[in-house]
């Protein structure tokens, strides 16, 4: 089988596993135990990882809060800010192509807490306009949340420009950078980001561990916790730290940083090879997302006259995602493609390729060949398609 679903999750890099193992077997202390060496050793592992993650974001280690993943980070950012800044206002701005963990959190705040939510449109490439952000701001706005890169189409938003608008207006800016961290350069200072979500399992680290960057200087961001307890993570996220996962997260981030210059070029070349081979052989194949401002390892294509689901059925040895599979059993077309203005038919015929560290050129060539065969076969059977 070939794994090309690296936006969903990634294989843990063996070098990451290696650094985690001692924290299961020998260094199993509680990082909050201050009275003995078991605790100190665990704490040392955590603090090193915190430093590694901070460095990758151009942040300070004290600004990193560990969570169970980006879903929790997004929940904490939105709910934590809304709760803490109630007096200031009750309006937040998000983009309409955010991940469900942002969209649904906003929806909950809207329906259960009476928060006003502006859902920003995107252009035909899935990009948010900084001018739209500016126009949506009111004197009651407490938070802007726009993702760095989209998980379906890979489009990269003009985050630094949005950060500028936020700073100018004195409004907090949260960025879900889950798909961008480790893949493209991220700098919370240069991008004017006050809160940033990320997760280990998209960058060859373990599942179940993520982080929220929370700015400490100029302005210091305050958050109401959503989990109460022992006061870990400066009171923002209680619960015993998952030391082995945190150590693995640190290693994963560091490996990505070291390999990014070479890796991003290699993956982009594989992506371009896949796209060119497919679009040269087949007509009526459409690119979803931005042609240049996109993640190096993402390719999202619509194959007219073919159902994405049928395509995947026809090539089960390759792990891919379709634009209608994401949202459960209903087979609703992707809301992201809908926001771009892609029609229901083409949205249903979309396939997302997520290329990763462990993919080879042979795998890409095999995938292109199978795509071409399968699409051709399905089109031959389609009453709508005329050769
Ligand atoms: N945000 C984005 C953009 C994602 O792609 C994902 C992953 O599906 C998440 C958030 C959720 O991350 P996690 O699985 O760590 O909760």
mmCIF file of C-alpha atoms and ligand atoms in Angstrom:
data_model
loop_
_atom_site.group_PDB
_atom_site.id
_atom_site.type_symbol
_atom_site.label_atom_id
_atom_site.label_comp_id
_atom_site.label_asym_id
_atom_site.label_seq_id
_atom_site.Cartn_x
_atom_site.Cartn_y
_atom_site.Cartn_z
ATOM 1 C CA UNK A 1 0.000 0.000 0.000
ATOM 2 C CA UNK A 2 0.990 3.599 -0.633
ATOM 3 C CA UNK A 3 0.274 6.275 1.958
ATOM 4 C CA UNK A 4 -0.629 9.634 0.409
ATOM 5 C CA UNK A 5 -2.849 11.017 3.151
ATOM 6 C CA UNK A 6 -0.253 13.021 5.044
ATOM 7 C CA UNK A 7 -2.643 15.893 5.788
ATOM 8 C CA UNK A 8 -4.742 13.506 7.870
ATOM 9 C CA UNK A 9 -1.787 12.226 9.818
ATOM 10 C CA UNK A 10 1.802 11.102 9.326
ATOM 11 C CA UNK A 11 3.900 8.089 10.205
ATOM 12 C CA UNK A 12 5.980 8.723 13.303
ATOM 13 C CA UNK A 13 9.604 9.177 12.248
ATOM 14 C CA UNK A 14 11.722 6.338 13.746
ATOM 15 C CA UNK A 15 14.134 8.990 15.058
ATOM 16 C CA UNK A 16 11.215 10.488 16.985
ATOM 17 C CA UNK A 17 10.232 7.105 18.449
ATOM 18 C CA UNK A 18 13.842 6.577 19.539
ATOM 19 C CA UNK A 19 13.874 9.711 21.707
ATOM 20 C CA UNK A 20 10.458 8.878 23.227
ATOM 21 C CA UNK A 21 11.205 5.318 24.360
ATOM 22 C CA UNK A 22 13.290 6.064 27.504
ATOM 23 C CA UNK A 23 10.410 8.200 28.790
ATOM 24 C CA UNK A 24 8.177 5.122 28.894
ATOM 25 C CA UNK A 25 10.668 2.749 30.472
ATOM 26 C CA UNK A 26 13.176 4.566 32.700
ATOM 27 C CA UNK A 27 12.356 8.249 32.798
ATOM 28 C CA UNK A 28 8.723 7.750 33.758
ATOM 29 C CA UNK A 29 8.471 10.411 36.471
ATOM 30 C CA UNK A 30 5.768 13.044 36.721
ATOM 31 C CA UNK A 31 7.165 16.328 35.398
ATOM 32 C CA UNK A 32 5.342 18.095 38.247
ATOM 33 C CA UNK A 33 7.083 16.044 40.988
ATOM 34 C CA UNK A 34 9.533 18.493 42.495
ATOM 35 C CA UNK A 35 10.960 16.321 45.280
ATOM 36 C CA UNK A 36 12.945 13.660 43.465
ATOM 37 C CA UNK A 37 15.100 12.943 40.455
ATOM 38 C CA UNK A 38 12.348 11.047 38.608
ATOM 39 C CA UNK A 39 10.388 14.270 38.459
ATOM 40 C CA UNK A 40 13.388 16.410 37.555
ATOM 41 C CA UNK A 41 14.399 14.131 34.698
ATOM 42 C CA UNK A 42 10.884 14.185 33.265
ATOM 43 C CA UNK A 43 10.720 17.951 33.662
ATOM 44 C CA UNK A 44 14.036 18.320 31.866
ATOM 45 C CA UNK A 45 12.648 16.370 28.903
ATOM 46 C CA UNK A 46 9.543 18.567 28.826
ATOM 47 C CA UNK A 47 11.489 21.806 29.065
ATOM 48 C CA UNK A 48 13.844 20.810 26.281
ATOM 49 C CA UNK A 49 10.880 20.065 24.012
ATOM 50 C CA UNK A 50 9.233 23.331 24.995
ATOM 51 C CA UNK A 51 12.413 25.124 23.961
ATOM 52 C CA UNK A 52 12.577 23.226 20.649
ATOM 53 C CA UNK A 53 8.979 24.121 19.792
ATOM 54 C CA UNK A 54 9.448 27.746 20.839
ATOM 55 C CA UNK A 55 12.537 28.074 18.649
ATOM 56 C CA UNK A 56 10.649 26.738 15.636
ATOM 57 C CA UNK A 57 8.038 29.476 16.073
ATOM 58 C CA UNK A 58 10.465 32.256 17.093
ATOM 59 C CA UNK A 59 8.772 32.335 20.487
ATOM 60 C CA UNK A 60 9.888 32.016 24.089
ATOM 61 C CA UNK A 61 9.624 28.631 25.841
ATOM 62 C CA UNK A 62 7.389 30.222 28.494
ATOM 63 C CA UNK A 63 4.836 30.995 25.797
ATOM 64 C CA UNK A 64 4.209 27.335 24.899
ATOM 65 C CA UNK A 65 1.221 25.557 26.508
ATOM 66 C CA UNK A 66 0.947 21.800 25.888
ATOM 67 C CA UNK A 67 -2.464 20.407 24.948
ATOM 68 C CA UNK A 68 -3.819 17.122 23.564
ATOM 69 C CA UNK A 69 -3.687 18.395 19.975
ATOM 70 C CA UNK A 70 -4.706 21.208 17.696
ATOM 71 C CA UNK A 71 -8.412 20.612 18.310
ATOM 72 C CA UNK A 72 -7.924 21.399 21.981
ATOM 73 C CA UNK A 73 -5.559 24.288 21.195
ATOM 74 C CA UNK A 74 -8.195 25.836 18.937
ATOM 75 C CA UNK A 75 -10.896 25.350 21.569
ATOM 76 C CA UNK A 76 -8.683 26.886 24.249
ATOM 77 C CA UNK A 77 -7.738 29.861 22.076
ATOM 78 C CA UNK A 78 -11.294 30.777 21.093
ATOM 79 C CA UNK A 79 -13.133 29.907 24.306
ATOM 80 C CA UNK A 80 -10.285 31.157 26.506
ATOM 81 C CA UNK A 81 -10.157 34.568 24.843
ATOM 82 C CA UNK A 82 -13.932 35.028 24.645
ATOM 83 C CA UNK A 83 -14.303 34.180 28.343
ATOM 84 C CA UNK A 84 -11.382 36.337 29.486
ATOM 85 C CA UNK A 85 -12.234 39.401 27.410
ATOM 86 C CA UNK A 86 -16.013 39.427 27.904
ATOM 87 C CA UNK A 87 -15.963 42.964 29.252
ATOM 88 C CA UNK A 88 -14.199 44.233 26.149
ATOM 89 C CA UNK A 89 -16.552 42.705 23.596
ATOM 90 C CA UNK A 90 -18.483 39.775 22.208
ATOM 91 C CA UNK A 91 -17.476 39.603 18.561
ATOM 92 C CA UNK A 92 -15.008 37.291 16.840
ATOM 93 C CA UNK A 93 -13.916 36.980 13.210
ATOM 94 C CA UNK A 94 -12.992 33.661 11.587
ATOM 95 C CA UNK A 95 -12.608 32.493 8.019
ATOM 96 C CA UNK A 96 -15.145 30.167 6.435
ATOM 97 C CA UNK A 97 -12.554 27.546 5.465
ATOM 98 C CA UNK A 98 -11.224 26.954 8.978
ATOM 99 C CA UNK A 99 -10.904 23.414 10.277
ATOM 100 C CA UNK A 100 -14.006 22.055 12.046
ATOM 101 C CA UNK A 101 -12.314 22.518 15.419
ATOM 102 C CA UNK A 102 -12.385 26.293 14.866
ATOM 103 C CA UNK A 103 -15.709 26.460 12.988
ATOM 104 C CA UNK A 104 -17.601 24.319 15.493
ATOM 105 C CA UNK A 105 -16.073 26.090 18.484
ATOM 106 C CA UNK A 106 -17.219 29.403 17.011
ATOM 107 C CA UNK A 107 -20.654 27.902 16.386
ATOM 108 C CA UNK A 108 -20.893 26.772 20.011
ATOM 109 C CA UNK A 109 -19.874 30.223 21.237
ATOM 110 C CA UNK A 110 -22.499 31.704 18.934
ATOM 111 C CA UNK A 111 -25.384 29.477 19.957
ATOM 112 C CA UNK A 112 -24.598 28.873 23.628
ATOM 113 C CA UNK A 113 -22.845 32.093 24.653
ATOM 114 C CA UNK A 114 -24.451 34.668 22.383
ATOM 115 C CA UNK A 115 -21.110 35.576 20.805
ATOM 116 C CA UNK A 116 -21.331 37.293 17.417
ATOM 117 C CA UNK A 117 -19.283 35.556 14.748
ATOM 118 C CA UNK A 118 -18.280 36.942 11.358
ATOM 119 C CA UNK A 119 -17.424 34.217 8.827
ATOM 120 C CA UNK A 120 -15.075 35.726 6.264
ATOM 121 C CA UNK A 121 -15.404 34.659 2.622
ATOM 122 C CA UNK A 122 -12.399 33.449 0.629
ATOM 123 C CA UNK A 123 -11.457 34.065 -2.997
ATOM 124 C CA UNK A 124 -11.553 31.369 -5.693
ATOM 125 C CA UNK A 125 -8.181 30.075 -4.493
ATOM 126 C CA UNK A 126 -9.341 29.827 -0.883
ATOM 127 C CA UNK A 127 -7.474 32.879 0.320
ATOM 128 C CA UNK A 128 -8.654 35.322 2.985
ATOM 129 C CA UNK A 129 -8.255 39.016 2.190
ATOM 130 C CA UNK A 130 -6.687 41.260 4.864
ATOM 131 C CA UNK A 131 -9.030 44.033 3.681
ATOM 132 C CA UNK A 132 -12.033 41.837 4.473
ATOM 133 C CA UNK A 133 -10.574 41.258 7.937
ATOM 134 C CA UNK A 134 -10.181 44.991 8.441
ATOM 135 C CA UNK A 135 -13.727 45.694 7.249
ATOM 136 C CA UNK A 136 -15.204 43.111 9.627
ATOM 137 C CA UNK A 137 -13.671 44.639 12.765
ATOM 138 C CA UNK A 138 -16.015 46.444 15.159
ATOM 139 C CA UNK A 139 -15.366 48.054 18.540
ATOM 140 C CA UNK A 140 -16.621 44.816 20.096
ATOM 141 C CA UNK A 141 -14.167 42.511 18.304
ATOM 142 C CA UNK A 142 -11.939 40.533 20.658
ATOM 143 C CA UNK A 143 -10.379 37.938 18.350
ATOM 144 C CA UNK A 144 -9.483 37.240 14.725
ATOM 145 C CA UNK A 145 -8.821 33.593 13.840
ATOM 146 C CA UNK A 146 -7.438 32.740 10.408
ATOM 147 C CA UNK A 147 -5.560 29.548 9.558
ATOM 148 C CA UNK A 148 -2.064 29.547 8.100
ATOM 149 C CA UNK A 149 -2.586 26.807 5.504
ATOM 150 C CA UNK A 150 -5.728 24.925 4.612
ATOM 151 C CA UNK A 151 -5.838 21.180 5.261
ATOM 152 C CA UNK A 152 -7.772 20.320 2.085
ATOM 153 C CA UNK A 153 -6.395 22.593 -0.617
ATOM 154 C CA UNK A 154 -3.096 23.712 0.944
ATOM 155 C CA UNK A 155 -3.679 27.414 0.252
ATOM 156 C CA UNK A 156 -1.457 29.627 2.417
ATOM 157 C CA UNK A 157 -3.131 32.761 3.783
ATOM 158 C CA UNK A 158 -1.439 36.188 3.893
ATOM 159 C CA UNK A 159 -1.055 35.782 7.638
ATOM 160 C CA UNK A 160 1.583 38.496 8.165
ATOM 161 C CA UNK A 161 -0.726 41.074 6.544
ATOM 162 C CA UNK A 162 -3.639 39.944 8.683
ATOM 163 C CA UNK A 163 -1.379 40.151 11.742
ATOM 164 C CA UNK A 164 -0.588 43.754 10.778
ATOM 165 C CA UNK A 165 -4.273 44.648 10.609
ATOM 166 C CA UNK A 166 -4.866 42.996 13.988
ATOM 167 C CA UNK A 167 -1.972 44.854 15.614
ATOM 168 C CA UNK A 168 -3.049 48.177 14.117
ATOM 169 C CA UNK A 169 -6.519 47.718 15.609
ATOM 170 C CA UNK A 170 -5.294 46.243 18.893
ATOM 171 C CA UNK A 171 -7.137 42.948 18.421
ATOM 172 C CA UNK A 172 -5.794 39.506 19.286
ATOM 173 C CA UNK A 173 -4.876 37.282 16.345
ATOM 174 C CA UNK A 174 -5.097 33.506 16.569
ATOM 175 C CA UNK A 175 -3.688 31.327 13.797
ATOM 176 C CA UNK A 176 -4.353 27.612 13.376
ATOM 177 C CA UNK A 177 -0.966 26.685 11.933
ATOM 178 C CA UNK A 178 -1.480 22.922 12.205
ATOM 179 C CA UNK A 179 -0.757 22.221 8.534
ATOM 180 C CA UNK A 180 1.984 24.827 8.198
ATOM 181 C CA UNK A 181 4.290 24.260 11.152
ATOM 182 C CA UNK A 182 7.218 22.076 10.135
ATOM 183 C CA UNK A 183 6.371 22.459 6.441
ATOM 184 C CA UNK A 184 6.852 26.174 5.787
ATOM 185 C CA UNK A 185 8.645 28.826 7.865
ATOM 186 C CA UNK A 186 6.565 30.144 10.768
ATOM 187 C CA UNK A 187 7.515 33.189 12.827
ATOM 188 C CA UNK A 188 5.028 34.516 15.357
ATOM 189 C CA UNK A 189 6.899 37.839 15.631
ATOM 190 C CA UNK A 190 7.149 38.536 11.909
ATOM 191 C CA UNK A 191 3.573 37.325 11.374
ATOM 192 C CA UNK A 192 2.083 39.312 14.270
ATOM 193 C CA UNK A 193 0.479 36.214 15.774
ATOM 194 C CA UNK A 194 -0.734 36.302 19.402
ATOM 195 C CA UNK A 195 -1.987 32.720 19.656
ATOM 196 C CA UNK A 196 -0.967 29.772 17.481
ATOM 197 C CA UNK A 197 -2.190 26.156 17.378
ATOM 198 C CA UNK A 198 -0.153 23.181 16.218
ATOM 199 C CA UNK A 199 0.022 19.419 16.658
ATOM 200 C CA UNK A 200 2.696 16.711 16.562
ATOM 201 C CA UNK A 201 0.977 14.053 14.451
ATOM 202 C CA UNK A 202 1.038 16.104 11.239
ATOM 203 C CA UNK A 203 4.826 16.462 11.439
ATOM 204 C CA UNK A 204 5.957 12.862 11.973
ATOM 205 C CA UNK A 205 5.387 13.028 15.728
ATOM 206 C CA UNK A 206 2.947 11.117 17.953
ATOM 207 C CA UNK A 207 -0.828 11.588 18.100
ATOM 208 C CA UNK A 208 -2.408 13.123 21.184
ATOM 209 C CA UNK A 209 -0.040 16.019 21.778
ATOM 210 C CA UNK A 210 -0.272 19.595 20.572
ATOM 211 C CA UNK A 211 0.588 23.086 21.680
ATOM 212 C CA UNK A 212 -0.862 26.545 21.915
ATOM 213 C CA UNK A 213 1.535 29.465 21.672
ATOM 214 C CA UNK A 214 0.268 32.254 23.945
ATOM 215 C CA UNK A 215 2.039 35.608 23.585
ATOM 216 C CA UNK A 216 3.588 36.981 26.783
ATOM 217 C CA UNK A 217 5.075 40.259 25.625
ATOM 218 C CA UNK A 218 3.430 43.177 23.849
ATOM 219 C CA UNK A 219 0.543 42.448 24.448
ATOM 220 C CA UNK A 220 0.409 39.711 27.076
ATOM 221 C CA UNK A 221 -2.506 37.439 26.196
ATOM 222 C CA UNK A 222 -4.612 36.124 29.039
ATOM 223 C CA UNK A 223 -6.754 33.030 28.725
ATOM 224 C CA UNK A 224 -9.482 31.474 30.827
ATOM 225 C CA UNK A 225 -8.760 27.722 31.058
ATOM 226 C CA UNK A 226 -11.243 25.201 29.716
ATOM 227 C CA UNK A 227 -9.811 22.414 31.906
ATOM 228 C CA UNK A 228 -9.495 23.080 35.629
ATOM 229 C CA UNK A 229 -7.259 21.211 38.012
ATOM 230 C CA UNK A 230 -3.716 21.231 39.353
ATOM 231 C CA UNK A 231 -2.754 24.469 37.640
ATOM 232 C CA UNK A 232 -0.239 23.002 35.187
ATOM 233 C CA UNK A 233 0.925 25.056 32.217
ATOM 234 C CA UNK A 234 0.664 28.339 34.122
ATOM 235 C CA UNK A 235 -2.938 27.550 34.980
ATOM 236 C CA UNK A 236 -4.038 27.482 31.352
ATOM 237 C CA UNK A 237 -4.180 23.696 30.959
ATOM 238 C CA UNK A 238 -4.299 21.430 33.976
ATOM 239 C CA UNK A 239 -3.434 17.751 33.802
ATOM 240 C CA UNK A 240 -0.296 15.641 34.156
ATOM 241 C CA UNK A 241 1.946 16.278 31.188
ATOM 242 C CA UNK A 242 2.292 13.492 28.604
ATOM 243 C CA UNK A 243 6.070 13.456 28.887
ATOM 244 C CA UNK A 244 6.944 10.841 26.195
ATOM 245 C CA UNK A 245 4.612 12.510 23.683
ATOM 246 C CA UNK A 246 5.994 15.952 24.488
ATOM 247 C CA UNK A 247 9.577 14.736 24.034
ATOM 248 C CA UNK A 248 8.582 13.208 20.675
ATOM 249 C CA UNK A 249 6.874 16.456 19.639
ATOM 250 C CA UNK A 250 10.112 18.345 20.378
ATOM 251 C CA UNK A 251 12.197 15.948 18.297
ATOM 252 C CA UNK A 252 9.669 16.021 15.451
ATOM 253 C CA UNK A 253 9.694 19.819 15.285
ATOM 254 C CA UNK A 254 13.481 19.932 15.339
ATOM 255 C CA UNK A 255 13.797 17.356 12.546
ATOM 256 C CA UNK A 256 11.328 19.317 10.419
ATOM 257 C CA UNK A 257 13.284 22.507 10.985
ATOM 258 C CA UNK A 258 16.553 20.872 10.018
ATOM 259 C CA UNK A 259 15.140 19.144 6.957
ATOM 260 C CA UNK A 260 12.693 21.783 5.708
ATOM 261 C CA UNK A 261 15.021 23.431 3.156
ATOM 262 C CA UNK A 262 15.681 20.108 1.409
ATOM 263 C CA UNK A 263 12.424 18.328 2.226
ATOM 264 C CA UNK A 264 10.078 21.055 1.009
ATOM 265 C CA UNK A 265 11.889 21.229 -2.317
ATOM 266 C CA UNK A 266 11.815 17.425 -2.732
ATOM 267 C CA UNK A 267 8.105 17.176 -1.875
ATOM 268 C CA UNK A 268 7.161 20.099 -4.127
ATOM 269 C CA UNK A 269 9.025 18.407 -6.993
ATOM 270 C CA UNK A 270 7.124 15.147 -6.385
ATOM 271 C CA UNK A 271 3.871 17.096 -6.193
ATOM 272 C CA UNK A 272 4.595 18.872 -9.491
ATOM 273 C CA UNK A 273 5.567 15.575 -11.122
ATOM 274 C CA UNK A 274 2.284 14.011 -10.019
ATOM 275 C CA UNK A 275 0.248 16.991 -11.199
ATOM 276 C CA UNK A 276 2.005 17.257 -14.565
ATOM 277 C CA UNK A 277 1.772 13.545 -15.340
ATOM 278 C CA UNK A 278 -1.932 13.458 -14.531
ATOM 279 C CA UNK A 279 -2.920 16.690 -16.284
ATOM 280 C CA UNK A 280 -0.890 15.849 -19.375
ATOM 281 C CA UNK A 281 -2.652 12.510 -19.792
ATOM 282 C CA UNK A 282 -6.173 13.540 -18.825
ATOM 283 C CA UNK A 283 -8.413 16.394 -19.883
ATOM 284 C CA UNK A 284 -10.802 18.263 -17.610
ATOM 285 C CA UNK A 285 -8.745 17.957 -14.470
ATOM 286 C CA UNK A 286 -8.945 21.070 -12.309
ATOM 287 C CA UNK A 287 -6.632 22.285 -9.563
ATOM 288 C CA UNK A 288 -8.341 23.294 -6.328
ATOM 289 C CA UNK A 289 -6.504 25.870 -4.259
ATOM 290 C CA UNK A 290 -3.867 28.452 -5.053
ATOM 291 C CA UNK A 291 -1.490 27.623 -7.936
ATOM 292 C CA UNK A 292 1.571 28.992 -6.134
ATOM 293 C CA UNK A 293 0.712 30.071 -2.586
ATOM 294 C CA UNK A 294 0.196 26.548 -1.332
ATOM 295 C CA UNK A 295 1.848 23.914 0.822
ATOM 296 C CA UNK A 296 4.693 22.117 -0.955
ATOM 297 C CA UNK A 297 3.242 18.654 -0.301
ATOM 298 C CA UNK A 298 -0.414 19.333 -1.155
ATOM 299 C CA UNK A 299 -2.264 18.622 -4.378
ATOM 300 C CA UNK A 300 -6.036 18.790 -4.691
ATOM 301 C CA UNK A 301 -7.542 17.936 -8.079
ATOM 302 C CA UNK A 302 -11.086 17.583 -9.402
ATOM 303 C CA UNK A 303 -11.677 14.985 -12.127
ATOM 304 C CA UNK A 304 -14.795 16.008 -14.058
ATOM 305 C CA UNK A 305 -17.373 13.252 -14.715
ATOM 306 C CA UNK A 306 -15.931 11.013 -12.005
ATOM 307 C CA UNK A 307 -17.054 10.525 -8.394
ATOM 308 C CA UNK A 308 -14.160 10.902 -5.959
ATOM 309 C CA UNK A 309 -15.501 8.024 -3.909
ATOM 310 C CA UNK A 310 -15.631 5.684 -6.918
ATOM 311 C CA UNK A 311 -12.105 6.714 -7.826
ATOM 312 C CA UNK A 312 -10.836 5.762 -4.382
ATOM 313 C CA UNK A 313 -12.708 2.455 -4.564
ATOM 314 C CA UNK A 314 -10.981 1.724 -7.843
ATOM 315 C CA UNK A 315 -7.519 2.116 -6.344
ATOM 316 C CA UNK A 316 -7.699 0.835 -2.820
ATOM 317 C CA UNK A 317 -3.962 0.191 -2.562
ATOM 318 C CA UNK A 318 -3.399 3.946 -2.392
ATOM 319 C CA UNK A 319 -4.477 5.887 0.717
ATOM 320 C CA UNK A 320 -6.015 9.202 -0.358
ATOM 321 C CA UNK A 321 -8.888 11.480 0.656
ATOM 322 C CA UNK A 322 -11.798 12.675 -1.409
ATOM 323 C CA UNK A 323 -13.611 15.997 -1.128
ATOM 324 C CA UNK A 324 -16.791 14.345 -0.003
ATOM 325 C CA UNK A 325 -15.502 11.738 2.422
ATOM 326 C CA UNK A 326 -14.393 14.130 5.141
ATOM 327 C CA UNK A 327 -17.761 15.041 6.540
ATOM 328 C CA UNK A 328 -19.015 11.722 7.810
ATOM 329 C CA UNK A 329 -21.626 9.445 6.283
ATOM 330 C CA UNK A 330 -23.702 12.163 4.648
ATOM 331 C CA UNK A 331 -21.311 12.529 1.707
ATOM 332 C CA UNK A 332 -21.800 16.267 1.737
ATOM 333 C CA UNK A 333 -19.376 17.940 -0.629
ATOM 334 C CA UNK A 334 -16.489 19.658 1.138
ATOM 335 C CA UNK A 335 -17.467 23.024 2.664
ATOM 336 C CA UNK A 336 -13.989 24.270 1.813
ATOM 337 C CA UNK A 337 -14.450 23.650 -1.920
ATOM 338 C CA UNK A 338 -17.935 25.127 -1.647
ATOM 339 C CA UNK A 339 -16.479 28.311 -0.124
ATOM 340 C CA UNK A 340 -14.156 28.584 -3.143
ATOM 341 C CA UNK A 341 -17.174 28.479 -5.421
ATOM 342 C CA UNK A 342 -16.454 24.985 -6.744
ATOM 343 C CA UNK A 343 -19.758 23.419 -7.847
ATOM 344 C CA UNK A 344 -21.152 20.335 -6.125
ATOM 345 C CA UNK A 345 -20.263 18.044 -9.051
ATOM 346 C CA UNK A 346 -16.618 19.035 -9.168
ATOM 347 C CA UNK A 347 -16.401 19.075 -5.376
ATOM 348 C CA UNK A 348 -17.612 15.459 -5.365
ATOM 349 C CA UNK A 349 -14.964 14.567 -7.908
ATOM 350 C CA UNK A 350 -12.046 15.970 -5.937
ATOM 351 C CA UNK A 351 -9.094 14.039 -4.566
ATOM 352 C CA UNK A 352 -6.557 15.276 -2.042
ATOM 353 C CA UNK A 353 -2.995 14.043 -2.337
ATOM 354 C CA UNK A 354 -0.844 14.583 0.752
ATOM 355 C CA UNK A 355 2.773 13.740 -0.004
ATOM 356 C CA UNK A 356 5.106 13.071 2.901
ATOM 357 C CA UNK A 357 8.636 12.424 4.097
ATOM 358 C CA UNK A 358 8.495 8.699 3.370
ATOM 359 C CA UNK A 359 7.056 8.814 -0.153
ATOM 360 C CA UNK A 360 9.299 7.901 -3.077
ATOM 361 C CA UNK A 361 9.341 8.874 -6.741
ATOM 362 C CA UNK A 362 8.288 5.311 -7.661
ATOM 363 C CA UNK A 363 5.198 5.659 -5.486
ATOM 364 C CA UNK A 364 4.300 8.965 -7.130
ATOM 365 C CA UNK A 365 4.711 7.497 -10.622
ATOM 366 C CA UNK A 366 2.640 4.443 -9.714
ATOM 367 C CA UNK A 367 -0.087 6.699 -8.261
ATOM 368 C CA UNK A 368 -0.184 8.860 -11.394
ATOM 369 C CA UNK A 369 -0.454 5.758 -13.586
ATOM 370 C CA UNK A 370 -3.284 4.280 -11.501
ATOM 371 C CA UNK A 371 -5.139 7.610 -11.389
ATOM 372 C CA UNK A 372 -4.990 7.906 -15.161
ATOM 373 C CA UNK A 373 -6.162 4.305 -15.671
ATOM 374 C CA UNK A 374 -8.977 4.555 -13.165
ATOM 375 C CA UNK A 375 -10.284 7.938 -14.311
ATOM 376 C CA UNK A 376 -10.210 6.761 -17.939
ATOM 377 C CA UNK A 377 -12.123 3.592 -17.063
ATOM 378 C CA UNK A 378 -14.746 5.429 -15.006
ATOM 379 C CA UNK A 379 -15.232 8.050 -17.690
ATOM 380 C CA UNK A 380 -15.771 5.358 -20.296
ATOM 381 C CA UNK A 381 -18.647 4.105 -18.179
ATOM 382 C CA UNK A 382 -20.068 7.569 -17.547
ATOM 383 C CA UNK A 383 -23.096 8.563 -19.652
ATOM 384 C CA UNK A 384 -22.162 12.230 -19.210
ATOM 385 C CA UNK A 385 -18.674 11.960 -20.589
ATOM 386 C CA UNK A 386 -18.193 12.151 -24.345
ATOM 387 C CA UNK A 387 -14.877 11.029 -25.718
HETATM 388 N N1 LIG B 1 -6.548 22.225 12.381
HETATM 389 C C1 LIG B 1 -6.208 21.796 11.154
HETATM 390 C C2 LIG B 1 -5.988 22.791 10.055
HETATM 391 C C3 LIG B 1 -6.068 20.429 10.908
HETATM 392 O O1 LIG B 1 -5.737 20.008 9.687
HETATM 393 C C4 LIG B 1 -6.280 19.510 11.969
HETATM 394 C C5 LIG B 1 -6.156 18.065 11.736
HETATM 395 O O2 LIG B 1 -7.073 17.384 11.327
HETATM 396 C C6 LIG B 1 -6.643 20.012 13.241
HETATM 397 C C7 LIG B 1 -6.754 21.375 13.394
HETATM 398 C C8 LIG B 1 -6.906 19.097 14.402
HETATM 399 O O3 LIG B 1 -5.703 18.593 14.929
HETATM 400 P P1 LIG B 1 -5.684 17.433 16.009
HETATM 401 O O4 LIG B 1 -5.906 16.165 15.270
HETATM 402 O O5 LIG B 1 -4.315 17.502 16.625
HETATM 403 O O6 LIG B 1 -6.735 17.711 17.016
#
